[in-house]
GROMACS .gro file of C-alpha atoms in nm:
model
  475
    1MET     CA    1   3.400  -1.394  -4.616
    2GLN     CA    2   3.454  -1.307  -4.256
    3ARG     CA    3   3.227  -1.530  -4.017
    4TYR     CA    4   3.107  -1.457  -3.646
    5ASP     CA    5   2.942  -1.652  -3.416
    6LEU     CA    6   2.648  -1.371  -3.375
    7ILE     CA    7   2.562  -1.072  -3.600
    8VAL     CA    8   2.329  -0.824  -3.397
    9ILE     CA    9   2.160  -0.549  -3.607
   10GLY     CA   10   2.085  -0.253  -3.440
   11SER     CA   11   2.289  -0.096  -3.103
   12GLY     CA   12   2.009   0.019  -2.911
   13PRO     CA   13   1.924  -0.169  -2.569
   14ALA     CA   14   1.818  -0.486  -2.678
   15GLY     CA   15   2.146  -0.494  -2.975
   16ARG     CA   16   2.383  -0.438  -2.711
   17ARG     CA   17   2.264  -0.630  -2.423
   18ALA     CA   18   2.266  -0.919  -2.670
   19ALA     CA   19   2.610  -0.843  -2.820
   20VAL     CA   20   2.816  -0.803  -2.496
   21GLN     CA   21   2.620  -1.147  -2.330
   22ALA     CA   22   2.754  -1.298  -2.628
   23ALA     CA   23   3.090  -1.176  -2.592
   24LYS     CA   24   3.078  -1.278  -2.219
   25LEU     CA   25   3.049  -1.605  -2.359
   26GLY     CA   26   3.302  -1.621  -2.582
   27LYS     CA   27   3.187  -1.571  -2.908
   28SER     CA   28   3.267  -1.361  -3.154
   29VAL     CA   29   3.034  -1.033  -3.219
   30LEU     CA   30   2.991  -0.767  -3.465
   31VAL     CA   31   2.721  -0.507  -3.426
   32VAL     CA   32   2.590  -0.331  -3.706
   33GLU     CA   33   2.430   0.022  -3.672
   34ASN     CA   34   2.283   0.237  -3.910
   35ARG     CA   35   2.380   0.534  -3.771
   36LEU     CA   36   2.747   0.668  -3.754
   37ARG     CA   37   2.758   0.673  -3.398
   38VAL     CA   38   2.622   0.328  -3.175
   39GLY     CA   39   2.313   0.398  -2.914
   40GLY     CA   40   2.023   0.280  -3.199
   41VAL     CA   41   1.690   0.448  -3.105
   42SER     CA   42   1.724   0.460  -2.773
   43VAL     CA   43   2.030   0.692  -2.721
   44HIS     CA   44   1.975   0.874  -3.039
   45THR     CA   45   1.614   0.954  -3.085
   46GLY     CA   46   1.397   0.825  -2.798
   47THR     CA   47   1.452   0.708  -2.480
   48ILE     CA   48   1.762   0.908  -2.345
   49PRO     CA   49   1.685   1.236  -2.532
   50SER     CA   50   1.294   1.258  -2.410
   51LYS     CA   51   1.430   1.185  -2.083
   52THR     CA   52   1.690   1.418  -2.088
   53LEU     CA   53   1.461   1.705  -2.239
   54ARG     CA   54   1.212   1.665  -1.949
   55GLU     CA   55   1.527   1.687  -1.679
   56THR     CA   56   1.583   1.984  -1.835
   57VAL     CA   57   1.266   2.127  -1.842
   58LEU     CA   58   1.173   2.067  -1.528
   59ASN     CA   59   1.522   2.199  -1.387
   60LEU     CA   60   1.499   2.523  -1.581
   61SER     CA   61   1.147   2.611  -1.520
   62GLY     CA   62   1.179   2.606  -1.176
   63TRP     CA   63   0.869   2.299  -1.178
   64ARG     CA   64   0.973   2.149  -0.851
   65GLU     CA   65   0.970   2.368  -0.676
   66ARG     CA   66   0.644   2.556  -0.756
   67GLY     CA   67   0.483   2.409  -0.441
   68PHE     CA   68   0.652   2.652  -0.182
   69TYR     CA   69   0.726   2.974  -0.474
   70GLY     CA   70   0.396   2.980  -0.674
   71LEU     CA   71   0.299   2.879  -1.015
   72ALA     CA   72   0.465   3.183  -1.166
   73TYR     CA   73   0.803   3.078  -1.022
   74ARG     CA   74   1.105   3.021  -1.297
   75VAL     CA   75   1.474   2.972  -1.271
   76LYS     CA   76   1.505   3.090  -1.607
   77LYS     CA   77   1.248   3.309  -1.757
   78ASP     CA   78   1.281   3.282  -2.117
   79ILE     CA   79   1.364   2.890  -2.245
   80GLU     CA   80   1.430   2.873  -2.596
   81GLY     CA   81   1.534   2.580  -2.787
   82LYS     CA   82   1.848   2.617  -2.761
   83ASP     CA   83   1.863   2.587  -2.356
   84LEU     CA   84   1.725   2.221  -2.437
   85GLY     CA   85   1.953   2.141  -2.709
   86ALA     CA   86   2.259   2.193  -2.530
   87ARG     CA   87   2.203   1.948  -2.257
   88LEU     CA   88   2.070   1.687  -2.535
   89ALA     CA   89   2.395   1.707  -2.730
   90LYS     CA   90   2.584   1.638  -2.387
   91THR     CA   91   2.403   1.371  -2.290
   92LEU     CA   92   2.387   1.182  -2.600
   93ASP     CA   93   2.778   1.257  -2.606
   94TYR     CA   94   2.835   1.066  -2.294
   95GLU     CA   95   2.589   0.777  -2.383
   96CYS     CA   96   2.772   0.735  -2.643
   97ASP     CA   97   3.106   0.752  -2.558
   98VAL     CA   98   2.972   0.451  -2.209
   99LEU     CA   99   2.840   0.229  -2.508
  100GLU     CA  100   3.175   0.246  -2.729
  101HIS     CA  101   3.332   0.174  -2.404
  102GLN     CA  102   3.137  -0.125  -2.293
  103PHE     CA  103   3.195  -0.278  -2.676
  104ALA     CA  104   3.558  -0.252  -2.641
  105ARG     CA  105   3.565  -0.383  -2.305
  106ASN     CA  106   3.368  -0.713  -2.415
  107GLY     CA  107   3.584  -0.713  -2.764
  108VAL     CA  108   3.220  -0.699  -2.931
  109GLN     CA  109   3.357  -0.539  -3.290
  110THR     CA  110   3.115  -0.276  -3.477
  111MET     CA  111   3.014  -0.144  -3.818
  112ALA     CA  112   2.832   0.126  -3.933
  113GLY     CA  113   2.633   0.086  -4.247
  114SER     CA  114   2.292  -0.061  -4.362
  115ALA     CA  115   2.254  -0.440  -4.294
  116CYS     CA  116   2.053  -0.673  -4.567
  117PHE     CA  117   1.950  -1.021  -4.538
  118VAL     CA  118   2.151  -1.220  -4.827
  119ASP     CA  119   2.027  -1.528  -4.737
  120SER     CA  120   1.935  -1.653  -4.363
  121HIS     CA  121   2.324  -1.675  -4.301
  122VAL     CA  122   2.454  -1.389  -4.487
  123ILE     CA  123   2.417  -1.021  -4.442
  124GLU     CA  124   2.538  -0.753  -4.649
  125VAL     CA  125   2.636  -0.423  -4.472
  126THR     CA  126   2.654  -0.086  -4.671
  127PRO     CA  127   2.874   0.141  -4.520
  128PRO     CA  128   2.796   0.549  -4.508
  129SER     CA  129   3.068   0.542  -4.785
  130GLY     CA  130   3.277   0.235  -4.935
  131ASP     CA  131   3.170  -0.078  -5.125
  132PRO     CA  132   2.898  -0.326  -4.944
  133VAL     CA  133   3.070  -0.619  -4.771
  134ARG     CA  134   2.926  -0.954  -4.682
  135LEU     CA  135   2.931  -1.123  -4.358
  136LYS     CA  136   2.857  -1.480  -4.244
  137ALA     CA  137   2.657  -1.532  -3.949
  138ASP     CA  138   2.558  -1.826  -3.732
  139LYS     CA  139   2.366  -1.660  -3.492
  140VAL     CA  140   2.137  -1.366  -3.594
  141VAL     CA  141   1.948  -1.078  -3.314
  142ILE     CA  142   1.753  -0.855  -3.523
  143ALA     CA  143   1.734  -0.592  -3.313
  144VAL     CA  144   1.649  -0.231  -3.520
  145GLY     CA  145   1.397  -0.095  -3.310
  146THR     CA  146   1.098   0.105  -3.418
  147LYS     CA  147   1.044   0.434  -3.617
  148PRO     CA  148   0.744   0.688  -3.622
  149TYR     CA  149   0.464   0.598  -3.804
  150ARG     CA  150   0.402   0.912  -4.080
  151PRO     CA  151   0.067   0.910  -4.294
  152ALA     CA  152   0.120   0.994  -4.632
  153ASN     CA  153  -0.200   1.231  -4.592
  154ILE     CA  154   0.018   1.446  -4.289
  155PRO     CA  155   0.178   1.707  -4.458
  156PHE     CA  156   0.515   1.676  -4.215
  157ASP     CA  157   0.767   1.953  -4.264
  158ASP     CA  158   0.956   1.887  -3.963
  159LYS     CA  159   0.930   2.217  -3.792
  160SER     CA  160   0.582   2.308  -3.754
  161ILE     CA  161   0.419   1.965  -3.783
  162VAL     CA  162   0.668   1.675  -3.631
  163ASP     CA  163   0.682   1.334  -3.507
  164SER     CA  164   0.892   1.245  -3.225
  165ASP     CA  165   1.203   1.231  -3.411
  166SER     CA  166   1.218   1.573  -3.568
  167LEU     CA  167   1.120   1.717  -3.249
  168VAL     CA  168   1.426   1.631  -3.072
  169ALA     CA  169   1.652   1.674  -3.353
  170GLU     CA  170   1.612   2.059  -3.315
  171PRO     CA  171   1.386   2.077  -3.004
  172ARG     CA  172   1.234   2.451  -2.984
  173VAL     CA  173   0.947   2.571  -2.782
  174PRO     CA  174   0.594   2.680  -2.943
  175ARG     CA  175   0.353   2.929  -2.830
  176SER     CA  176   0.070   2.655  -2.860
  177LEU     CA  177   0.127   2.222  -2.945
  178THR     CA  178  -0.140   1.966  -3.080
  179VAL     CA  179  -0.038   1.590  -2.984
  180ILE     CA  180  -0.170   1.331  -3.180
  181GLY     CA  181  -0.213   1.033  -3.009
  182ALA     CA  182  -0.230   0.988  -2.602
  183GLY     CA  183   0.008   0.667  -2.629
  184VAL     CA  184   0.320   0.670  -2.391
  185ILE     CA  185   0.579   0.901  -2.658
  186GLY     CA  186   0.286   1.132  -2.747
  187LEU     CA  187   0.181   1.214  -2.330
  188GLU     CA  188   0.563   1.227  -2.235
  189TYR     CA  189   0.588   1.522  -2.480
  190ALA     CA  190   0.239   1.711  -2.440
  191THR     CA  191   0.313   1.695  -2.037
  192ILE     CA  192   0.705   1.824  -2.099
  193PHE     CA  193   0.557   2.110  -2.279
  194SER     CA  194   0.275   2.155  -2.037
  195ALA     CA  195   0.573   2.209  -1.779
  196LEU     CA  196   0.686   2.488  -1.990
  197ASP     CA  197   0.345   2.663  -1.962
  198VAL     CA  198   0.272   2.586  -2.315
  199PRO     CA  199  -0.061   2.522  -2.391
  200VAL     CA  200  -0.134   2.169  -2.504
  201THR     CA  201  -0.469   2.023  -2.679
  202ILE     CA  202  -0.433   1.590  -2.672
  203VAL     CA  203  -0.639   1.433  -2.993
  204GLU     CA  204  -0.672   1.065  -2.891
  205PRO     CA  205  -0.924   0.850  -3.156
  206ARG     CA  206  -1.019   0.586  -2.850
  207PRO     CA  207  -1.220   0.677  -2.517
  208ASN     CA  208  -0.951   0.588  -2.303
  209PHE     CA  209  -0.601   0.572  -2.334
  210LEU     CA  210  -0.270   0.394  -2.156
  211GLU     CA  211  -0.569   0.081  -2.082
  212PHE     CA  212  -0.295  -0.136  -1.946
  213ILE     CA  213  -0.233   0.132  -1.649
  214ASP     CA  214  -0.523   0.114  -1.326
  215ARG     CA  215  -0.768   0.354  -1.405
  216GLU     CA  216  -0.780   0.514  -1.082
  217ILE     CA  217  -0.420   0.631  -1.163
  218ILE     CA  218  -0.480   0.757  -1.495
  219ASP     CA  219  -0.832   0.946  -1.370
  220GLU     CA  220  -0.571   1.115  -1.067
  221PHE     CA  221  -0.319   1.211  -1.374
  222VAL     CA  222  -0.583   1.323  -1.602
  223HIS     CA  223  -0.722   1.565  -1.313
  224GLU     CA  224  -0.352   1.690  -1.259
  225LEU     CA  225  -0.320   1.754  -1.660
  226ARG     CA  226  -0.691   1.962  -1.707
  227LYS     CA  227  -0.554   2.156  -1.372
  228ARG     CA  228  -0.251   2.339  -1.586
  229GLY     CA  229  -0.497   2.318  -1.851
  230VAL     CA  230  -0.403   2.090  -2.123
  231THR     CA  231  -0.728   2.025  -2.321
  232PHE     CA  232  -0.807   1.636  -2.435
  233ARG     CA  233  -0.980   1.521  -2.729
  234LEU     CA  234  -1.092   1.186  -2.708
  235GLY     CA  235  -1.297   0.992  -2.915
  236CYS     CA  236  -1.187   1.208  -3.168
  237LYS     CA  237  -0.992   1.102  -3.467
  238LEU     CA  238  -0.790   1.348  -3.695
  239ASP     CA  239  -0.946   1.391  -4.003
  240ARG     CA  240  -0.704   1.588  -4.213
  241VAL     CA  241  -0.405   1.879  -4.164
  242GLU     CA  242  -0.383   2.173  -4.315
  243MET     CA  243  -0.167   2.468  -4.328
  244ASP     CA  244  -0.312   2.865  -4.210
  245ASP     CA  245  -0.200   3.163  -4.426
  246SER     CA  246   0.023   3.226  -4.118
  247GLY     CA  247   0.205   2.908  -4.164
  248TRP     CA  248   0.009   2.734  -3.858
  249PRO     CA  249  -0.074   2.383  -3.853
  250VAL     CA  250  -0.468   2.340  -3.828
  251ALA     CA  251  -0.601   1.969  -3.686
  252ILE     CA  252  -0.929   1.937  -3.854
  253LEU     CA  253  -1.103   1.642  -3.664
  254ASP     CA  254  -1.372   1.405  -3.828
  255ASP     CA  255  -1.673   1.590  -3.623
  256GLU     CA  256  -1.509   1.929  -3.830
  257ARG     CA  257  -1.375   2.080  -3.488
  258ARG     CA  258  -1.069   2.299  -3.550
  259ILE     CA  259  -0.779   2.304  -3.349
  260ARG     CA  260  -0.503   2.549  -3.441
  261THR     CA  261  -0.148   2.516  -3.278
  262GLU     CA  262   0.188   2.690  -3.378
  263MET     CA  263   0.316   2.295  -3.378
  264LEU     CA  264   0.150   2.005  -3.448
  265LEU     CA  265   0.323   1.641  -3.282
  266TYR     CA  266   0.178   1.348  -3.443
  267ALA     CA  267   0.277   1.062  -3.219
  268ALA     CA  268  -0.004   0.769  -3.309
  269GLY     CA  269   0.184   0.479  -3.353
  270ARG     CA  270   0.551   0.349  -3.456
  271VAL     CA  271   0.638   0.095  -3.701
  272GLY     CA  272   0.933  -0.159  -3.687
  273SER     CA  273   1.279  -0.046  -3.876
  274THR     CA  274   1.229  -0.377  -4.089
  275ASP     CA  275   1.155  -0.241  -4.468
  276LYS     CA  276   1.552  -0.251  -4.570
  277LEU     CA  277   1.650  -0.525  -4.438
  278GLY     CA  278   1.597  -0.793  -4.724
  279LEU     CA  279   1.372  -0.981  -4.494
  280GLU     CA  280   1.287  -1.218  -4.806
  281ALA     CA  281   1.598  -1.362  -4.835
  282CYS     CA  282   1.575  -1.543  -4.524
  283GLY     CA  283   1.253  -1.654  -4.518
  284LEU     CA  284   1.079  -1.380  -4.250
  285THR     CA  285   0.808  -1.192  -4.313
  286VAL     CA  286   0.643  -0.925  -4.051
  287ASP     CA  287   0.305  -0.732  -3.970
  288SER     CA  288   0.124  -0.437  -4.118
  289ARG     CA  289   0.351  -0.240  -3.880
  290GLY     CA  290   0.666  -0.362  -3.982
  291ARG     CA  291   0.712  -0.610  -3.682
  292LEU     CA  292   0.830  -0.953  -3.581
  293LYS     CA  293   0.685  -1.274  -3.450
  294VAL     CA  294   0.925  -1.470  -3.216
  295ASP     CA  295   0.871  -1.718  -2.945
  296PRO     CA  296   0.801  -1.509  -2.658
  297VAL     CA  297   1.021  -1.757  -2.439
  298THR     CA  298   1.297  -1.771  -2.646
  299PHE     CA  299   1.265  -1.445  -2.875
  300GLN     CA  300   1.367  -1.690  -3.172
  301THR     CA  301   1.178  -1.601  -3.506
  302ASP     CA  302   1.025  -1.859  -3.754
  303VAL     CA  303   1.394  -1.891  -3.899
  304PRO     CA  304   1.538  -2.074  -3.569
  305HIS     CA  305   1.870  -1.940  -3.553
  306ILE     CA  306   1.753  -1.579  -3.615
  307TYR     CA  307   1.650  -1.409  -3.311
  308ALA     CA  308   1.435  -1.059  -3.266
  309ALA     CA  309   1.417  -0.860  -2.939
  310GLY     CA  310   1.302  -0.452  -2.827
  311ASP     CA  311   1.073  -0.262  -2.996
  312VAL     CA  312   1.086  -0.434  -3.331
  313ILE     CA  313   0.860  -0.735  -3.136
  314GLY     CA  314   0.584  -0.489  -3.036
  315PHE     CA  315   0.453  -0.466  -2.644
  316PRO     CA  316   0.613  -0.422  -2.414
  317ALA     CA  317   0.816  -0.164  -2.621
  318LEU     CA  318   1.060  -0.044  -2.291
  319ALA     CA  319   1.433  -0.026  -2.266
  320SER     CA  320   1.426  -0.215  -1.960
  321THR     CA  321   1.241  -0.519  -2.117
  322SER     CA  322   1.440  -0.471  -2.453
  323MET     CA  323   1.754  -0.556  -2.282
  324GLU     CA  324   1.640  -0.845  -2.120
  325GLN     CA  325   1.485  -1.006  -2.414
  326GLY     CA  326   1.824  -0.943  -2.602
  327ARG     CA  327   2.021  -1.121  -2.317
  328ILE     CA  328   1.771  -1.402  -2.331
  329ALA     CA  329   1.803  -1.437  -2.692
  330ALA     CA  330   2.174  -1.464  -2.701
  331CYS     CA  331   2.194  -1.727  -2.403
  332HIS     CA  332   1.922  -1.929  -2.542
  333ALA     CA  333   2.116  -1.890  -2.901
  334PHE     CA  334   2.433  -2.053  -2.770
  335GLY     CA  335   2.266  -2.306  -2.530
  336THR     CA  336   2.335  -2.124  -2.181
  337PRO     CA  337   2.067  -2.212  -1.974
  338LEU     CA  338   1.860  -1.925  -1.777
  339GLU     CA  339   1.666  -1.921  -1.468
  340PRO     CA  340   1.289  -1.814  -1.552
  341ALA     CA  341   1.240  -1.447  -1.522
  342PRO     CA  342   1.024  -1.316  -1.285
  343ALA     CA  343   0.680  -1.282  -1.319
  344PHE     CA  344   0.644  -0.920  -1.274
  345PHE     CA  345   0.817  -0.626  -1.441
  346PRO     CA  346   0.766  -0.237  -1.393
  347TYR     CA  347   0.619  -0.014  -1.651
  348GLY     CA  348   0.767   0.368  -1.648
  349ILE     CA  349   0.602   0.675  -1.806
  350TYR     CA  350   0.807   0.946  -1.788
  351ALA     CA  351   0.542   1.204  -1.801
  352VAL     CA  352   0.495   1.537  -1.596
  353PRO     CA  353   0.391   1.366  -1.321
  354GLU     CA  354   0.541   1.021  -1.371
  355ILE     CA  355   0.360   0.700  -1.404
  356SER     CA  356   0.507   0.344  -1.296
  357THR     CA  357   0.326   0.045  -1.215
  358VAL     CA  358   0.386  -0.318  -1.163
  359GLY     CA  359   0.154  -0.637  -1.065
  360LEU     CA  360  -0.245  -0.650  -1.174
  361THR     CA  361  -0.428  -0.368  -1.168
  362GLU     CA  362  -0.776  -0.343  -0.984
  363GLU     CA  363  -0.982  -0.431  -1.311
  364GLU     CA  364  -0.757  -0.689  -1.358
  365VAL     CA  365  -0.756  -0.823  -0.978
  366ARG     CA  366  -1.174  -0.804  -1.039
  367ALA     CA  367  -1.146  -1.001  -1.336
  368LYS     CA  368  -0.983  -1.272  -1.209
  369GLY     CA  369  -1.249  -1.291  -0.911
  370ILE     CA  370  -0.969  -1.239  -0.625
  371ARG     CA  371  -1.087  -1.082  -0.317
  372TYR     CA  372  -0.891  -0.781  -0.186
  373GLU     CA  373  -0.880  -0.459  -0.048
  374VAL     CA  374  -0.706  -0.133  -0.152
  375GLY     CA  375  -0.481   0.116   0.044
  376ILE     CA  376  -0.366   0.482  -0.105
  377ALA     CA  377  -0.093   0.704   0.056
  378ARG     CA  378  -0.109   1.108  -0.087
  379PHE     CA  379   0.249   1.205  -0.127
  380ARG     CA  380   0.120   1.497   0.077
  381GLU     CA  381   0.091   1.317   0.399
  382THR     CA  382   0.462   1.231   0.394
  383SER     CA  383   0.717   1.481   0.546
  384ARG     CA  384   0.902   1.420   0.290
  385GLY     CA  385   0.662   1.574   0.056
  386HIS     CA  386   0.591   1.848   0.259
  387ILE     CA  387   0.962   1.919   0.232
  388MET     CA  388   0.950   1.925  -0.125
  389GLY     CA  389   0.633   2.125  -0.145
  390LEU     CA  390   0.422   1.824  -0.320
  391GLN     CA  391   0.046   1.900  -0.368
  392SER     CA  392  -0.005   1.558  -0.592
  393GLY     CA  393   0.068   1.264  -0.614
  394MET     CA  394  -0.022   0.884  -0.466
  395MET     CA  395   0.034   0.552  -0.432
  396LYS     CA  396  -0.202   0.284  -0.426
  397MET     CA  397  -0.161  -0.081  -0.333
  398LEU     CA  398  -0.383  -0.430  -0.386
  399PHE     CA  399  -0.336  -0.709  -0.098
  400GLY     CA  400  -0.526  -1.014  -0.127
  401LEU     CA  401  -0.794  -1.073   0.170
  402ALA     CA  402  -0.716  -1.433   0.188
  403ASP     CA  403  -0.315  -1.407   0.255
  404LYS     CA  404  -0.273  -1.049   0.249
  405LYS     CA  405   0.000  -1.090  -0.052
  406LEU     CA  406   0.093  -0.785  -0.248
  407LEU     CA  407  -0.097  -0.776  -0.618
  408GLY     CA  408   0.002  -0.468  -0.758
  409VAL     CA  409   0.137  -0.103  -0.682
  410HIS     CA  410   0.079   0.173  -0.876
  411ILE     CA  411   0.200   0.548  -0.846
  412VAL     CA  412   0.161   0.893  -1.013
  413GLY     CA  413   0.357   1.142  -0.911
  414GLU     CA  414   0.725   1.281  -0.838
  415GLY     CA  415   0.968   0.987  -0.810
  416ALA     CA  416   0.735   0.749  -0.902
  417THR     CA  417   0.971   0.538  -1.144
  418GLU     CA  418   1.247   0.501  -0.889
  419LEU     CA  419   0.962   0.421  -0.583
  420ILE     CA  420   0.832   0.131  -0.792
  421HIS     CA  421   1.133  -0.110  -0.717
  422ILE     CA  422   1.013  -0.153  -0.390
  423GLY     CA  423   0.700  -0.333  -0.459
  424GLN     CA  424   0.843  -0.492  -0.724
  425ALA     CA  425   1.114  -0.656  -0.523
  426VAL     CA  426   0.807  -0.733  -0.266
  427LEU     CA  427   0.594  -0.854  -0.544
  428ASN     CA  428   0.801  -1.109  -0.681
  429LEU     CA  429   0.921  -1.258  -0.339
  430GLY     CA  430   0.566  -1.299  -0.285
  431GLY     CA  431   0.563  -1.072   0.040
  432THR     CA  432   0.277  -0.949   0.209
  433LEU     CA  433   0.131  -0.656   0.344
  434ASP     CA  434   0.316  -0.725   0.683
  435PHE     CA  435   0.637  -0.619   0.489
  436PHE     CA  436   0.528  -0.269   0.480
  437VAL     CA  437   0.372  -0.240   0.812
  438GLN     CA  438   0.632  -0.414   0.987
  439ASN     CA  439   0.958  -0.240   0.846
  440THR     CA  440   1.138   0.055   0.891
  441PHE     CA  441   1.175   0.265   0.580
  442ASN     CA  442   1.417   0.626   0.598
  443TYR     CA  443   1.251   0.907   0.730
  444PRO     CA  444   1.197   1.161   0.553
  445THR     CA  445   1.140   1.040   0.248
  446LEU     CA  446   0.860   0.936  -0.021
  447ALA     CA  447   0.913   0.585   0.019
  448GLU     CA  448   0.736   0.578   0.330
  449ALA     CA  449   0.399   0.627   0.121
  450TYR     CA  450   0.442   0.187   0.102
  451LYS     CA  451   0.393   0.184   0.491
  452ILE     CA  452   0.067   0.452   0.498
  453ALA     CA  453  -0.115   0.270   0.200
  454ALA     CA  454  -0.064  -0.064   0.381
  455LEU     CA  455  -0.187   0.084   0.702
  456ASP     CA  456  -0.482   0.247   0.497
  457ALA     CA  457  -0.525  -0.127   0.355
  458TRP     CA  458  -0.518  -0.290   0.666
  459ASN     CA  459  -0.743  -0.087   0.842
  460ARG     CA  460  -1.044  -0.152   0.631
  461MET     CA  461  -0.957  -0.546   0.644
  462PRO     CA  462  -1.151  -0.783   0.843
  463ARG     CA  463  -0.985  -0.845   1.181
  464VAL     CA  464  -0.984  -1.231   1.128
  465ALA     CA  465  -0.728  -1.177   0.810
  466SER     CA  466  -0.493  -0.979   0.966
  467GLY     CA  467  -0.253  -0.935   1.272
  468PRO     CA  468  -0.241  -0.628   1.513
  469PRO     CA  469  -0.167  -0.306   1.401
  470VAL     CA  470   0.181  -0.151   1.428
  471ALA     CA  471   0.204   0.178   1.554
  472GLY     CA  472   0.351   0.461   1.337
  473VAL     CA  473   0.324   0.684   1.049
  474GLY     CA  474  -0.017   0.676   0.852
  475GLY     CA  475  -0.158   0.432   1.155
   0.00000   0.00000   0.00000
């Protein structure tokens, strides 16, 4: 029986980072992936496809230029599914090639097949063709990710009624779209298709959505979408879906309202891809959504030599945090000490417009009883914003009154997921309002919004708590 220091089940962000980290520590590592090519959910159906689809839509639709040339401006008049699929295929091939090269460069072995525990140290891998192989591992990292939740009462046909996996498997542009679920995935796809001028209705049973995001940012986001004609049905639960005589799905809500569109995307939750792992053989159990419980510091499961990382352990289920979880798990497994992780990491939601946030929201600051002030900057206030033709987008910054320390940064608009890293660095280094006021930013850039927002907050701060202003943009 072949033995490895570490077997990683899954090759998404968490799995690949765990594998490469362990290999760099001189350990023998095998990655088992149930697809023919490595990459996991992130590369094949999740992060990379959705962001590629977004970029393709924004380019072909001329979305970024409409501030200058009007709402009717298009780079390509008739955008079809094949236009979206062509770029997807190229991007996925490239991502797989890069990852395969990374594994080869670090001496990580890979095997295609389905993994199932025989006991806590022995894993049986069944390849697409051929006989099962049994392998032994001193340590194991489970990084299988998640898959879309598909309720039995929803008549999925992967054409008119789809989930996020089947949506990217064969992209097409419907004449109208209903999205069930206002989570990150649902909102991303809803806004991507809205940018193609597809009429979109979003159905969400909760009265609010993205509760972990600052409410003022969400209000701005919703205002933008409503201006584009996106319809929200919040506080409305989907009762059932029926097909009409034309073959179009009809979403029937619990209050008997009916929404008829050419396509329906069901994006109300995901479940851990753990059902075929044979976890009972190694003494592990999962929750109602197939997710594993781990120690939040070490990422060990209830079986100490078995770790889990990535979306399979639940929130925050971000590719960026999954990578770090995989690295931490591998280091802990082989006794390599780690520096404490930074206190704050950013969230990025690749909707149209983007949302990104780091640190405390205004609601959290209030709940903690911290005395604070807010600074706001609109992207249209920057020269770069004018050059780009931006008509929307904002940055919100929170500062403590007692020490002027940065408490949080929240952005909605073009480039939000890139801009957030300046705030992330200052926040984790304990920086204050003075950094933004006194430092020079490239001109013209959207990053100048940091100085504008900081000066906006300074203007409202008690003078005893703040130094003299610095002349400059936004002052």
